[in-house]
mmCIF file of C-alpha atoms in Angstrom:
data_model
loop_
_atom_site.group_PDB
_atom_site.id
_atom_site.type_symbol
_atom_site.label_atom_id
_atom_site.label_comp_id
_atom_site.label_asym_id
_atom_site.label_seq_id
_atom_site.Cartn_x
_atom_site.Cartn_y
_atom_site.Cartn_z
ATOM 1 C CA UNK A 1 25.646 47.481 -30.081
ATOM 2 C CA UNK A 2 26.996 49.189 -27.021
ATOM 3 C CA UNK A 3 29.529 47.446 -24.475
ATOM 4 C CA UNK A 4 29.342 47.027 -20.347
ATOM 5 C CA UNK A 5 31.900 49.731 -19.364
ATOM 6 C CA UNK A 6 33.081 47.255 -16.819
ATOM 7 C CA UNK A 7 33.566 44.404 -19.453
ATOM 8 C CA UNK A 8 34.306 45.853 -22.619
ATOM 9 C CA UNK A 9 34.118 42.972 -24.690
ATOM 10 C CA UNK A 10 30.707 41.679 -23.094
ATOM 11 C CA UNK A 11 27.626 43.350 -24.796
ATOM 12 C CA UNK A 12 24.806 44.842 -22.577
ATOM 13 C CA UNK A 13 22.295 42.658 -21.595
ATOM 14 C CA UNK A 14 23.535 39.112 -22.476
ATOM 15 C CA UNK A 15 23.991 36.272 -20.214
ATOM 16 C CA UNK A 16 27.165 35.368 -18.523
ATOM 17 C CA UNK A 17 29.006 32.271 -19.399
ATOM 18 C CA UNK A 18 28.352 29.543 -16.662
ATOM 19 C CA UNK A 19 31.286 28.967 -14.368
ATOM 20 C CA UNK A 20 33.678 26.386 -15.088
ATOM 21 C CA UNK A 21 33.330 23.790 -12.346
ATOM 22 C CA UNK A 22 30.039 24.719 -10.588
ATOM 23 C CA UNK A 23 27.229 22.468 -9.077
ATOM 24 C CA UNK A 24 25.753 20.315 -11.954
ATOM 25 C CA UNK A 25 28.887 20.398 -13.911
ATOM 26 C CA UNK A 26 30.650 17.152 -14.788
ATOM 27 C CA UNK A 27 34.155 17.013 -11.694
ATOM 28 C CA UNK A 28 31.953 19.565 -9.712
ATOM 29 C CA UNK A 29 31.973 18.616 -5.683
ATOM 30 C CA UNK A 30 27.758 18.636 -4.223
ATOM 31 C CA UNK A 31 27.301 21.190 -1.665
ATOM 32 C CA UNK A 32 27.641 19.564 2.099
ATOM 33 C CA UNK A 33 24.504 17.821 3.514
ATOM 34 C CA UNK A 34 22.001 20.244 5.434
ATOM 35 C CA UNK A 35 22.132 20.436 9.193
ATOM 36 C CA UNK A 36 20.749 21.971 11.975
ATOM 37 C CA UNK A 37 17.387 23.799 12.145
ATOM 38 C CA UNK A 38 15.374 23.013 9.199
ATOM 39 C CA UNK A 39 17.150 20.060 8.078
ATOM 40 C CA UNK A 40 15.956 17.209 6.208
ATOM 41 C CA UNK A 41 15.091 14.419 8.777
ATOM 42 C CA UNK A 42 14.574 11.453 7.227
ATOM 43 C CA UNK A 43 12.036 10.423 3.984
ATOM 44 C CA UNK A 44 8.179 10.279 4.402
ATOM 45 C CA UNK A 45 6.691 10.215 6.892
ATOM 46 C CA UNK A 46 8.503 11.019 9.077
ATOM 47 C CA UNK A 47 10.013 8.409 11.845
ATOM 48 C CA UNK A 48 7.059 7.990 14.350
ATOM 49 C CA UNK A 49 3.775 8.581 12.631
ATOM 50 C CA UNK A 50 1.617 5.823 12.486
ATOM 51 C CA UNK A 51 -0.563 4.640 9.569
ATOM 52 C CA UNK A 52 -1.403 6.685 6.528
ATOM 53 C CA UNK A 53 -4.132 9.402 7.094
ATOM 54 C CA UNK A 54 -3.199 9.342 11.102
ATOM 55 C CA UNK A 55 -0.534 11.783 12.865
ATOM 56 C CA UNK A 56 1.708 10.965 15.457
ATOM 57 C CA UNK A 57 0.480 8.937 18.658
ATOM 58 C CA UNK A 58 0.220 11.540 21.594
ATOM 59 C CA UNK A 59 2.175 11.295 24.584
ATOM 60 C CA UNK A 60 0.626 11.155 27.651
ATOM 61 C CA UNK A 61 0.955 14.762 28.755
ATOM 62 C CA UNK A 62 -0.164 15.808 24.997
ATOM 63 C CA UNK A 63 -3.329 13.485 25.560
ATOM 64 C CA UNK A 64 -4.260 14.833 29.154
ATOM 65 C CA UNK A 65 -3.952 18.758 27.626
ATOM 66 C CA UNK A 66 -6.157 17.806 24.837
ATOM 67 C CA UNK A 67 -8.522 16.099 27.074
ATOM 68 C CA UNK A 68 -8.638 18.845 29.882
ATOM 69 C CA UNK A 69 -9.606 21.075 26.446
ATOM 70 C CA UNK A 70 -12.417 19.169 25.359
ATOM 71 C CA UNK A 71 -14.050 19.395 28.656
ATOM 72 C CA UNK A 72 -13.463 23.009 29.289
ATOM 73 C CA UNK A 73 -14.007 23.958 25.453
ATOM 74 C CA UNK A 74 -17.320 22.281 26.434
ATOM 75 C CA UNK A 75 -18.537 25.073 28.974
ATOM 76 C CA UNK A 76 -17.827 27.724 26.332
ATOM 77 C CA UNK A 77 -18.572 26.247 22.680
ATOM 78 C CA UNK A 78 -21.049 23.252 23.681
ATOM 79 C CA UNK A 79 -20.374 20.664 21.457
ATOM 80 C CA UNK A 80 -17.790 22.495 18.602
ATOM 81 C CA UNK A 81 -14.983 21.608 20.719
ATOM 82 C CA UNK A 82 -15.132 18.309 21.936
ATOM 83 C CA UNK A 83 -16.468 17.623 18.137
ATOM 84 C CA UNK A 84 -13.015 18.607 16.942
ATOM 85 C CA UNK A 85 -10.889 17.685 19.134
ATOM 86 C CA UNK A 86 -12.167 14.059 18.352
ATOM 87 C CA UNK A 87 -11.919 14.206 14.816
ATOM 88 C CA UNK A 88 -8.638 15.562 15.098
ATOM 89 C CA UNK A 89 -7.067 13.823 17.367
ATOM 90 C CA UNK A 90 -9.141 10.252 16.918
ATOM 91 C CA UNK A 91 -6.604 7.181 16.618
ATOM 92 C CA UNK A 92 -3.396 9.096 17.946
ATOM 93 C CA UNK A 93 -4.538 8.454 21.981
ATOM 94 C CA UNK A 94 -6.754 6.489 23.814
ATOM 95 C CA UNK A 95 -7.504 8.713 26.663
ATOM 96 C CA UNK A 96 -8.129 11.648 24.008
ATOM 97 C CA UNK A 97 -10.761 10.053 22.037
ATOM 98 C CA UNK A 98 -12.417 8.969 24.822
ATOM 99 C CA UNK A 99 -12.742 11.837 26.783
ATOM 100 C CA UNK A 100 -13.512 13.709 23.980
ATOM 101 C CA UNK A 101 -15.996 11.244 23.100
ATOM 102 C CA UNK A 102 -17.653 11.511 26.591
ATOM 103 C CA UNK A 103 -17.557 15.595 26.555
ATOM 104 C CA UNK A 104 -19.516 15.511 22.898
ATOM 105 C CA UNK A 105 -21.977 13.444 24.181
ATOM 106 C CA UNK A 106 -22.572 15.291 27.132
ATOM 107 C CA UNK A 107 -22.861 18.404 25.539
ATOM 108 C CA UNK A 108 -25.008 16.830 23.020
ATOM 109 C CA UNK A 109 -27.267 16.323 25.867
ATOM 110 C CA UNK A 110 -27.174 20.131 27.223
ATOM 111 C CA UNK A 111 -27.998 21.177 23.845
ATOM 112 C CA UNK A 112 -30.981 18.791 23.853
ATOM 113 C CA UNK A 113 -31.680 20.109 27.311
ATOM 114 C CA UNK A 114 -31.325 23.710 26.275
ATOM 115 C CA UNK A 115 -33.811 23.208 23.151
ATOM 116 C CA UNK A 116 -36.062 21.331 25.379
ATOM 117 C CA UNK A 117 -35.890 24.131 27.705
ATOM 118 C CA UNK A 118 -36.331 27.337 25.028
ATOM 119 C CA UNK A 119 -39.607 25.355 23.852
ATOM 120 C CA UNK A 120 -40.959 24.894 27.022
ATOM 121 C CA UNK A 121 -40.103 28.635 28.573
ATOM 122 C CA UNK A 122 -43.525 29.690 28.097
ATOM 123 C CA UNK A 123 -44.078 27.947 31.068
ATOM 124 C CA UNK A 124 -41.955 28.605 34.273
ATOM 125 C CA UNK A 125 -40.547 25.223 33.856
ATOM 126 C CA UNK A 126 -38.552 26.160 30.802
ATOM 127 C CA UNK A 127 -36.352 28.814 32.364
ATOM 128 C CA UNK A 128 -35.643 26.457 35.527
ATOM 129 C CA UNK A 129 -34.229 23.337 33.397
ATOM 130 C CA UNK A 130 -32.566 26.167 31.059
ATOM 131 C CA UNK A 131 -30.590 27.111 34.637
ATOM 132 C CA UNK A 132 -30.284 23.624 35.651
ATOM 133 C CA UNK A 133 -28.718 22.950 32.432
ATOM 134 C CA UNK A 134 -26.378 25.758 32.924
ATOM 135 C CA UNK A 135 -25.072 24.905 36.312
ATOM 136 C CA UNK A 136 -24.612 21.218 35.489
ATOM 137 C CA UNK A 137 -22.512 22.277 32.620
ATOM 138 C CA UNK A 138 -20.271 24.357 34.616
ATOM 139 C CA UNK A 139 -19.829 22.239 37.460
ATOM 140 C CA UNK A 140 -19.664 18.748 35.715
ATOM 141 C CA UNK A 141 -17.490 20.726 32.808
ATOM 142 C CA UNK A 142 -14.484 21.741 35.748
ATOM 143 C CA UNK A 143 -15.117 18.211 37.719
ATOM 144 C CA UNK A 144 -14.251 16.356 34.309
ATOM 145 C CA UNK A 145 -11.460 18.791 33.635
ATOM 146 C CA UNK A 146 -9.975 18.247 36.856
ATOM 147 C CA UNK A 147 -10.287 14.627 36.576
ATOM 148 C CA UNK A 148 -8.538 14.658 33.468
ATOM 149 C CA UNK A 149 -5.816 16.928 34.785
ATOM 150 C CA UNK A 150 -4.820 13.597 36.504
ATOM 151 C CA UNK A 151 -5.035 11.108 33.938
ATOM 152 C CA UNK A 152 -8.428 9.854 35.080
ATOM 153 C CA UNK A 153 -11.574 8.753 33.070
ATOM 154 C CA UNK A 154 -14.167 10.982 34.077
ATOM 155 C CA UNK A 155 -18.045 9.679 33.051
ATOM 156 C CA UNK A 156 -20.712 12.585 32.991
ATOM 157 C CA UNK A 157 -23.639 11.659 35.491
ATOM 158 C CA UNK A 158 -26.843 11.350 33.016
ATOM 159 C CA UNK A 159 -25.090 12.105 29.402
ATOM 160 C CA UNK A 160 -26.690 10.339 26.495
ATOM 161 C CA UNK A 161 -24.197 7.929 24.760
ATOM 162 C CA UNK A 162 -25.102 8.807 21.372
ATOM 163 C CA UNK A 163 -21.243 8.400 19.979
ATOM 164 C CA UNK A 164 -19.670 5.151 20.582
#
């Protein structure tokens, strides 16, 4: 058996003896309570949050961001981003779900308009409601987007209310 030159009467390789008084020892003193960044706050869930399943309620500002993105993720994604903003963010904000809830269902109504269009483009007709489509979505997309910038409800001219 060889010794630790350090500790000649401790073998190499076995396990220190635990310290007298540490944590988890019967007269040992708990470490201080966390603070600062990263500190517990609170049990679960935390203070604010609503019913199970549902974040936080948004605050206004929060709501009108998430609103102004729904419209303008409209113009580039067509319906993917009102879609999940308003699963997301359904229940935490009036303004947000309905916004969001009027950009899907616009949307939903330039894709119909954009199908309706591709069929039809075998006819001149076709590529002139494909363009009409295109400039209603980029000028009613910023007009909603503005509206929304200022906390207003902003109702798309001939949308289809398919989601209620």
């Amino acid at each position: 058996m060889t010794t630790n030159p350090e500790h000649p009467q401790q073998p190499t390789g076995a396990v220190p003896p635990p310290p007298a008084a540490g944590y988890g020892q019967p007269g040992a003193v708990p470490p201080p309570p966390a603070q600062g960044y990263g500190a517990p706050q609170g049990g679960y869930p935390p203070a604010g949050y609503g019913a199970p399943g549902v974040g936080a309620p948004l605050n206004d500002s929060d709501q009108r961001m998430w609103a102004i993105f729904a419209h303008v993720g409209g113009i580039i994604t067509y319906f993917v981003a009102p879609l999940v903003i308003w699963l997301v963010f359904k229940g935490r904000g009036q303004f947000v779900e309905d916004q969001s809830k009027e950009a899907l269902n616009w949307h939903i109504t330039l894709v119909i308009a954009y199908v309706v269009g591709f069929i039809t483009s075998f006819i001149v007709i076709g590529f002139v409601l494909i363009f009409v489509a295109a400039l209603a979505q980029l000028i009613f997309g910023i007009l909603a987007a503005v509206a929304a910038s200022s906390n207003q409800y902003y109702r798309y001219p001939v949308a289809l209310r398919l989601i209620k």
